[in-house]
Amino acid sequence: MKKSIFAISLLSLPLIFATGCAEYDYTQHLSEARSDIFRAETDEFTFTLFCVEREYPYLADGIACDKTSRVEIVLAPVQPITEDFTVNIDGAYGGDMSFRNTSGDYFYSQSIETFPVSSVSVTLNWGEEVREFTATSVKNENTISVQGALSAATNAEKELLSAMTQNGEFYGEFYVRLLRRDKNYYYVGIIDKTGKTVSLLLDAESGEVLARRESDLR
């Protein structure tokens, strides 16, 4: 009998060890995740659609709240256009766009259940004009996911994250945003309870940290 109990105990050791050494799940502390960008450029304007999951209320306070999924659309005309724009995506959703004086472009946002994949069909209306075109994702087969970018950032900032952890619980939040410039990048923001932020710029394919900056959002 004792031999059987001993054998069961030995069999249980790997499970106990694996459980105790499991990596901490930082995804539960994601307050914002921009997972994809769809773009199209014509002679008349630049069109960009962002796929975003964001907490509400949106506060840099080190506490991640429940997130909602949204598409955010920015339309930047090459030449000023005084007409109001209406946008429609895949014949399924859309509406009137708002002009933003600070940036001189048009903006539209809507909650959504499922993000588009690969490409979207876009219809723009303004005045008597109609334009139809396709916007495609900036991602390629080598682009890492939001979770991959977060993993790369947390591996690079183990000392910082350790200082933000008490009794096995992490006290902070993360912003992870896919960016498109000359190529794809990820921005990863690590925010503590006071609003202090460590910002990382990552290569979107290798996960390599290209730049680091500390700031205070208070």
Short mmCIF file of N, CA, C and O in Angstrom, two decimals, residues 22-106:
data_model
loop_
_atom_site.label_atom_id
_atom_site.label_comp_id
_atom_site.label_asym_id
_atom_site.label_seq_id
_atom_site.Cartn_x
_atom_site.Cartn_y
_atom_site.Cartn_z
N ALA A 22 4.72 27.56 -14.45
CA ALA A 22 4.00 28.09 -15.60
C ALA A 22 4.23 29.59 -15.73
O ALA A 22 4.31 30.31 -14.73
N GLU A 23 4.36 30.06 -16.98
CA GLU A 23 4.58 31.48 -17.21
C GLU A 23 3.35 32.28 -16.83
O GLU A 23 2.21 31.83 -16.99
N TYR A 24 3.59 33.48 -16.32
CA TYR A 24 2.49 34.36 -15.93
C TYR A 24 1.75 34.83 -17.19
O TYR A 24 2.37 35.16 -18.20
N ASP A 25 0.43 34.86 -17.13
CA ASP A 25 -0.39 35.25 -18.28
C ASP A 25 -0.60 36.77 -18.26
O ASP A 25 -1.52 37.27 -17.62
N TYR A 26 0.24 37.49 -18.99
CA TYR A 26 0.14 38.95 -19.02
C TYR A 26 -0.99 39.42 -19.94
O TYR A 26 -1.35 40.61 -19.88
N THR A 27 -1.55 38.54 -20.76
CA THR A 27 -2.61 38.99 -21.66
C THR A 27 -3.84 39.47 -20.89
O THR A 27 -4.62 40.26 -21.41
N GLN A 28 -4.02 38.99 -19.66
CA GLN A 28 -5.17 39.44 -18.86
C GLN A 28 -5.04 40.91 -18.45
O GLN A 28 -6.00 41.50 -17.97
N HIS A 29 -3.86 41.49 -18.68
CA HIS A 29 -3.63 42.89 -18.33
C HIS A 29 -3.55 43.79 -19.57
O HIS A 29 -3.07 44.92 -19.49
N LEU A 30 -4.03 43.28 -20.70
CA LEU A 30 -4.07 44.09 -21.93
C LEU A 30 -5.24 45.06 -21.87
O LEU A 30 -6.40 44.65 -21.75
N SER A 31 -4.96 46.36 -21.95
CA SER A 31 -6.01 47.37 -21.97
C SER A 31 -6.32 47.83 -23.39
O SER A 31 -7.39 48.36 -23.66
N GLU A 32 -5.36 47.65 -24.29
CA GLU A 32 -5.59 48.01 -25.69
C GLU A 32 -4.77 47.09 -26.58
O GLU A 32 -3.60 46.81 -26.30
N ALA A 33 -5.41 46.61 -27.64
CA ALA A 33 -4.72 45.76 -28.61
C ALA A 33 -5.17 46.14 -30.01
O ALA A 33 -6.33 45.96 -30.36
N ARG A 34 -4.25 46.72 -30.78
CA ARG A 34 -4.52 47.00 -32.19
C ARG A 34 -3.88 45.88 -33.00
O ARG A 34 -2.66 45.81 -33.14
N SER A 35 -4.73 45.00 -33.53
CA SER A 35 -4.24 43.76 -34.11
C SER A 35 -4.05 43.80 -35.62
O SER A 35 -3.37 42.93 -36.18
N ASP A 36 -4.66 44.76 -36.30
CA ASP A 36 -4.53 44.80 -37.76
C ASP A 36 -4.79 46.21 -38.27
O ASP A 36 -5.44 47.03 -37.60
N ILE A 37 -4.27 46.48 -39.46
CA ILE A 37 -4.45 47.76 -40.14
C ILE A 37 -4.73 47.46 -41.62
O ILE A 37 -4.00 46.69 -42.25
N PHE A 38 -5.78 48.07 -42.15
CA PHE A 38 -6.10 47.94 -43.57
C PHE A 38 -5.91 49.31 -44.23
O PHE A 38 -6.39 50.32 -43.72
N ARG A 39 -5.21 49.32 -45.37
CA ARG A 39 -4.89 50.59 -46.01
C ARG A 39 -5.19 50.56 -47.51
O ARG A 39 -5.13 49.51 -48.15
N ALA A 40 -5.49 51.76 -48.03
CA ALA A 40 -5.63 51.96 -49.47
C ALA A 40 -5.23 53.40 -49.77
O ALA A 40 -5.57 54.31 -49.01
N GLU A 41 -4.51 53.61 -50.85
CA GLU A 41 -4.11 54.95 -51.28
C GLU A 41 -4.54 55.16 -52.72
O GLU A 41 -4.32 54.32 -53.59
N THR A 42 -5.16 56.31 -52.97
CA THR A 42 -5.55 56.70 -54.33
C THR A 42 -5.01 58.10 -54.59
O THR A 42 -4.37 58.71 -53.74
N ASP A 43 -5.30 58.62 -55.77
CA ASP A 43 -4.88 59.98 -56.09
C ASP A 43 -5.65 61.01 -55.26
O ASP A 43 -5.23 62.16 -55.15
N GLU A 44 -6.77 60.59 -54.67
CA GLU A 44 -7.63 61.53 -53.96
C GLU A 44 -7.47 61.50 -52.44
O GLU A 44 -7.68 62.50 -51.77
N PHE A 45 -7.11 60.33 -51.90
CA PHE A 45 -7.04 60.24 -50.44
C PHE A 45 -6.29 58.99 -50.00
O PHE A 45 -5.99 58.08 -50.78
N THR A 46 -6.00 58.96 -48.68
CA THR A 46 -5.46 57.77 -48.02
C THR A 46 -6.51 57.27 -47.04
O THR A 46 -7.04 58.03 -46.24
N PHE A 47 -6.80 55.98 -47.14
CA PHE A 47 -7.81 55.35 -46.29
C PHE A 47 -7.12 54.36 -45.36
O PHE A 47 -6.30 53.54 -45.79
N THR A 48 -7.46 54.42 -44.07
CA THR A 48 -6.89 53.49 -43.09
C THR A 48 -7.97 53.00 -42.15
O THR A 48 -8.76 53.79 -41.62
N LEU A 49 -8.03 51.68 -41.95
CA LEU A 49 -8.97 51.08 -41.00
C LEU A 49 -8.16 50.30 -39.96
O LEU A 49 -7.31 49.47 -40.30
N PHE A 50 -8.42 50.59 -38.69
CA PHE A 50 -7.73 49.94 -37.58
C PHE A 50 -8.67 48.96 -36.88
O PHE A 50 -9.84 49.28 -36.65
N CYS A 51 -8.17 47.79 -36.52
CA CYS A 51 -8.91 46.82 -35.71
C CYS A 51 -8.40 46.92 -34.28
O CYS A 51 -7.23 46.62 -34.01
N VAL A 52 -9.27 47.35 -33.38
CA VAL A 52 -8.83 47.70 -32.02
C VAL A 52 -9.74 47.06 -30.97
O VAL A 52 -10.97 47.09 -31.09
N GLU A 53 -9.12 46.50 -29.94
CA GLU A 53 -9.82 46.13 -28.71
C GLU A 53 -9.32 47.08 -27.63
O GLU A 53 -8.11 47.19 -27.41
N ARG A 54 -10.26 47.75 -26.95
CA ARG A 54 -9.85 48.79 -25.99
C ARG A 54 -10.75 48.75 -24.76
O ARG A 54 -11.95 48.52 -24.87
N GLU A 55 -10.13 49.00 -23.61
CA GLU A 55 -10.88 49.01 -22.36
C GLU A 55 -11.81 50.23 -22.28
O GLU A 55 -11.60 51.23 -22.97
N TYR A 56 -12.82 50.11 -21.45
CA TYR A 56 -13.69 51.24 -21.14
C TYR A 56 -13.97 51.23 -19.64
O TYR A 56 -14.41 50.21 -19.12
N PRO A 57 -13.74 52.35 -18.93
CA PRO A 57 -13.17 53.61 -19.43
C PRO A 57 -11.69 53.47 -19.78
O PRO A 57 -10.99 52.63 -19.21
N TYR A 58 -11.25 54.28 -20.73
CA TYR A 58 -9.89 54.22 -21.26
C TYR A 58 -8.99 55.13 -20.43
O TYR A 58 -8.94 56.34 -20.66
N LEU A 59 -8.30 54.55 -19.46
CA LEU A 59 -7.47 55.32 -18.54
C LEU A 59 -6.11 54.66 -18.38
O LEU A 59 -6.03 53.44 -18.22
N ALA A 60 -5.05 55.46 -18.40
CA ALA A 60 -3.70 54.94 -18.15
C ALA A 60 -3.45 54.93 -16.65
O ALA A 60 -2.77 55.78 -16.09
N ASP A 61 -4.06 53.93 -15.98
CA ASP A 61 -3.99 53.87 -14.53
C ASP A 61 -3.42 52.56 -14.01
O ASP A 61 -3.46 52.28 -12.82
N GLY A 62 -2.89 51.73 -14.92
CA GLY A 62 -2.30 50.47 -14.50
C GLY A 62 -3.31 49.38 -14.22
O GLY A 62 -2.96 48.31 -13.73
N ILE A 63 -4.59 49.62 -14.53
CA ILE A 63 -5.64 48.64 -14.26
C ILE A 63 -6.36 48.34 -15.58
O ILE A 63 -6.91 49.24 -16.21
N ALA A 64 -6.36 47.09 -15.97
CA ALA A 64 -7.02 46.68 -17.21
C ALA A 64 -8.49 46.38 -16.95
O ALA A 64 -8.82 45.58 -16.08
N CYS A 65 -9.38 47.03 -17.70
CA CYS A 65 -10.82 46.80 -17.58
C CYS A 65 -11.31 46.00 -18.79
O CYS A 65 -10.54 45.72 -19.71
N ASP A 66 -12.59 45.67 -18.80
CA ASP A 66 -13.16 44.92 -19.91
C ASP A 66 -13.03 45.71 -21.21
O ASP A 66 -13.19 46.93 -21.24
N LYS A 67 -12.74 44.99 -22.29
CA LYS A 67 -12.50 45.63 -23.58
C LYS A 67 -13.67 45.40 -24.53
O LYS A 67 -14.40 44.42 -24.43
N THR A 68 -13.81 46.35 -25.47
CA THR A 68 -14.75 46.20 -26.57
C THR A 68 -13.98 46.22 -27.88
O THR A 68 -12.90 46.81 -27.97
N SER A 69 -14.53 45.56 -28.90
CA SER A 69 -13.89 45.51 -30.22
C SER A 69 -14.48 46.59 -31.12
O SER A 69 -15.71 46.72 -31.20
N ARG A 70 -13.61 47.32 -31.80
CA ARG A 70 -14.06 48.41 -32.66
C ARG A 70 -13.20 48.46 -33.92
O ARG A 70 -12.03 48.07 -33.92
N VAL A 71 -13.82 48.99 -34.99
CA VAL A 71 -13.04 49.42 -36.14
C VAL A 71 -12.99 50.94 -36.10
O VAL A 71 -13.99 51.60 -35.80
N GLU A 72 -11.82 51.50 -36.36
CA GLU A 72 -11.64 52.95 -36.42
C GLU A 72 -11.08 53.30 -37.78
O GLU A 72 -10.08 52.73 -38.21
N ILE A 73 -11.75 54.22 -38.47
CA ILE A 73 -11.42 54.54 -39.85
C ILE A 73 -10.97 56.00 -39.95
O ILE A 73 -11.61 56.89 -39.40
N VAL A 74 -9.86 56.20 -40.65
CA VAL A 74 -9.35 57.55 -40.90
C VAL A 74 -9.24 57.75 -42.40
O VAL A 74 -8.64 56.94 -43.12
N LEU A 75 -9.83 58.84 -42.89
CA LEU A 75 -9.78 59.20 -44.31
C LEU A 75 -9.09 60.55 -44.44
O LEU A 75 -9.57 61.55 -43.90
N ALA A 76 -7.97 60.57 -45.16
CA ALA A 76 -7.19 61.80 -45.32
C ALA A 76 -7.20 62.21 -46.80
O ALA A 76 -6.49 61.60 -47.62
N PRO A 77 -8.00 63.21 -47.18
CA PRO A 77 -8.02 63.67 -48.58
C PRO A 77 -6.70 64.34 -48.97
O PRO A 77 -6.07 65.02 -48.16
N VAL A 78 -6.29 64.13 -50.22
CA VAL A 78 -5.08 64.79 -50.72
C VAL A 78 -5.32 66.28 -50.85
O VAL A 78 -4.46 67.10 -50.47
N GLN A 79 -6.48 66.66 -51.34
CA GLN A 79 -6.89 68.06 -51.44
C GLN A 79 -8.10 68.28 -50.53
O GLN A 79 -8.91 67.37 -50.34
N PRO A 80 -8.24 69.49 -49.95
CA PRO A 80 -9.39 69.74 -49.06
C PRO A 80 -10.71 69.50 -49.76
O PRO A 80 -10.91 69.90 -50.91
N ILE A 81 -11.61 68.81 -49.07
CA ILE A 81 -12.97 68.54 -49.57
C ILE A 81 -13.95 69.01 -48.51
O ILE A 81 -13.86 68.61 -47.35
N THR A 82 -14.88 69.86 -48.90
CA THR A 82 -15.81 70.46 -47.93
C THR A 82 -17.06 69.62 -47.72
O THR A 82 -17.83 69.86 -46.80
N GLU A 83 -17.28 68.63 -48.57
CA GLU A 83 -18.48 67.79 -48.44
C GLU A 83 -18.34 66.83 -47.25
O GLU A 83 -17.24 66.51 -46.80
N ASP A 84 -19.48 66.36 -46.75
CA ASP A 84 -19.49 65.34 -45.71
C ASP A 84 -19.32 63.96 -46.33
O ASP A 84 -19.91 63.66 -47.38
N PHE A 85 -18.54 63.11 -45.67
CA PHE A 85 -18.28 61.76 -46.16
C PHE A 85 -19.15 60.74 -45.44
O PHE A 85 -19.39 60.84 -44.23
N THR A 86 -19.57 59.71 -46.19
CA THR A 86 -20.19 58.52 -45.62
C THR A 86 -19.37 57.32 -46.08
O THR A 86 -19.01 57.22 -47.25
N VAL A 87 -19.08 56.40 -45.13
CA VAL A 87 -18.28 55.24 -45.46
C VAL A 87 -19.09 53.97 -45.20
O VAL A 87 -19.90 53.91 -44.27
N ASN A 88 -18.89 52.97 -46.08
CA ASN A 88 -19.53 51.68 -45.88
C ASN A 88 -18.47 50.59 -46.11
O ASN A 88 -17.71 50.65 -47.07
N ILE A 89 -18.44 49.61 -45.20
CA ILE A 89 -17.45 48.54 -45.26
C ILE A 89 -18.14 47.20 -45.54
O ILE A 89 -19.01 46.78 -44.78
N ASP A 90 -17.74 46.57 -46.64
CA ASP A 90 -18.25 45.24 -47.02
C ASP A 90 -19.78 45.21 -47.13
O ASP A 90 -20.40 44.15 -46.98
N GLY A 91 -20.40 46.38 -47.35
CA GLY A 91 -21.85 46.43 -47.42
C GLY A 91 -22.54 46.05 -46.13
O GLY A 91 -23.75 45.80 -46.11
N ALA A 92 -21.78 46.03 -45.02
CA ALA A 92 -22.32 45.51 -43.76
C ALA A 92 -22.44 46.57 -42.67
O ALA A 92 -23.35 46.51 -41.84
N TYR A 93 -21.53 47.52 -42.65
CA TYR A 93 -21.58 48.54 -41.60
C TYR A 93 -20.88 49.81 -42.07
O TYR A 93 -20.11 49.80 -43.03
N GLY A 94 -21.15 50.90 -41.37
CA GLY A 94 -20.57 52.19 -41.73
C GLY A 94 -21.50 53.31 -41.34
O GLY A 94 -22.52 53.11 -40.67
N GLY A 95 -21.15 54.53 -41.76
CA GLY A 95 -21.96 55.69 -41.42
C GLY A 95 -21.27 56.98 -41.77
O GLY A 95 -20.29 57.01 -42.54
N ASP A 96 -21.77 58.07 -41.20
CA ASP A 96 -21.22 59.40 -41.46
C ASP A 96 -19.89 59.58 -40.75
O ASP A 96 -19.74 59.22 -39.57
N MET A 97 -18.92 60.17 -41.45
CA MET A 97 -17.61 60.41 -40.88
C MET A 97 -17.55 61.84 -40.31
O MET A 97 -18.18 62.76 -40.84
N SER A 98 -16.79 62.00 -39.24
CA SER A 98 -16.64 63.30 -38.60
C SER A 98 -15.32 63.95 -39.01
O SER A 98 -14.27 63.28 -39.02
N PHE A 99 -15.38 65.25 -39.32
CA PHE A 99 -14.16 65.98 -39.67
C PHE A 99 -13.41 66.36 -38.39
O PHE A 99 -14.01 66.82 -37.42
N ARG A 100 -12.08 66.15 -38.40
CA ARG A 100 -11.24 66.50 -37.25
C ARG A 100 -10.36 67.69 -37.61
O ARG A 100 -9.44 67.58 -38.44
N ASN A 101 -10.65 68.83 -36.99
CA ASN A 101 -9.92 70.06 -37.29
C ASN A 101 -8.44 69.95 -36.97
O ASN A 101 -7.60 70.50 -37.68
N THR A 102 -8.11 69.24 -35.89
CA THR A 102 -6.71 69.18 -35.45
C THR A 102 -5.82 68.45 -36.45
O THR A 102 -4.64 68.77 -36.58
N SER A 103 -6.38 67.48 -37.16
CA SER A 103 -5.56 66.69 -38.09
C SER A 103 -5.98 66.86 -39.55
O SER A 103 -5.30 66.38 -40.45
N GLY A 104 -7.13 67.53 -39.79
CA GLY A 104 -7.57 67.77 -41.16
C GLY A 104 -8.03 66.53 -41.89
O GLY A 104 -8.00 66.48 -43.12
N ASP A 105 -8.48 65.50 -41.14
CA ASP A 105 -8.97 64.28 -41.77
C ASP A 105 -10.37 63.94 -41.26
O ASP A 105 -10.95 64.69 -40.47
N TYR A 106 -10.90 62.82 -41.73
CA TYR A 106 -12.23 62.38 -41.34
C TYR A 106 -12.12 61.08 -40.55
O TYR A 106 -11.27 60.23 -40.84
#
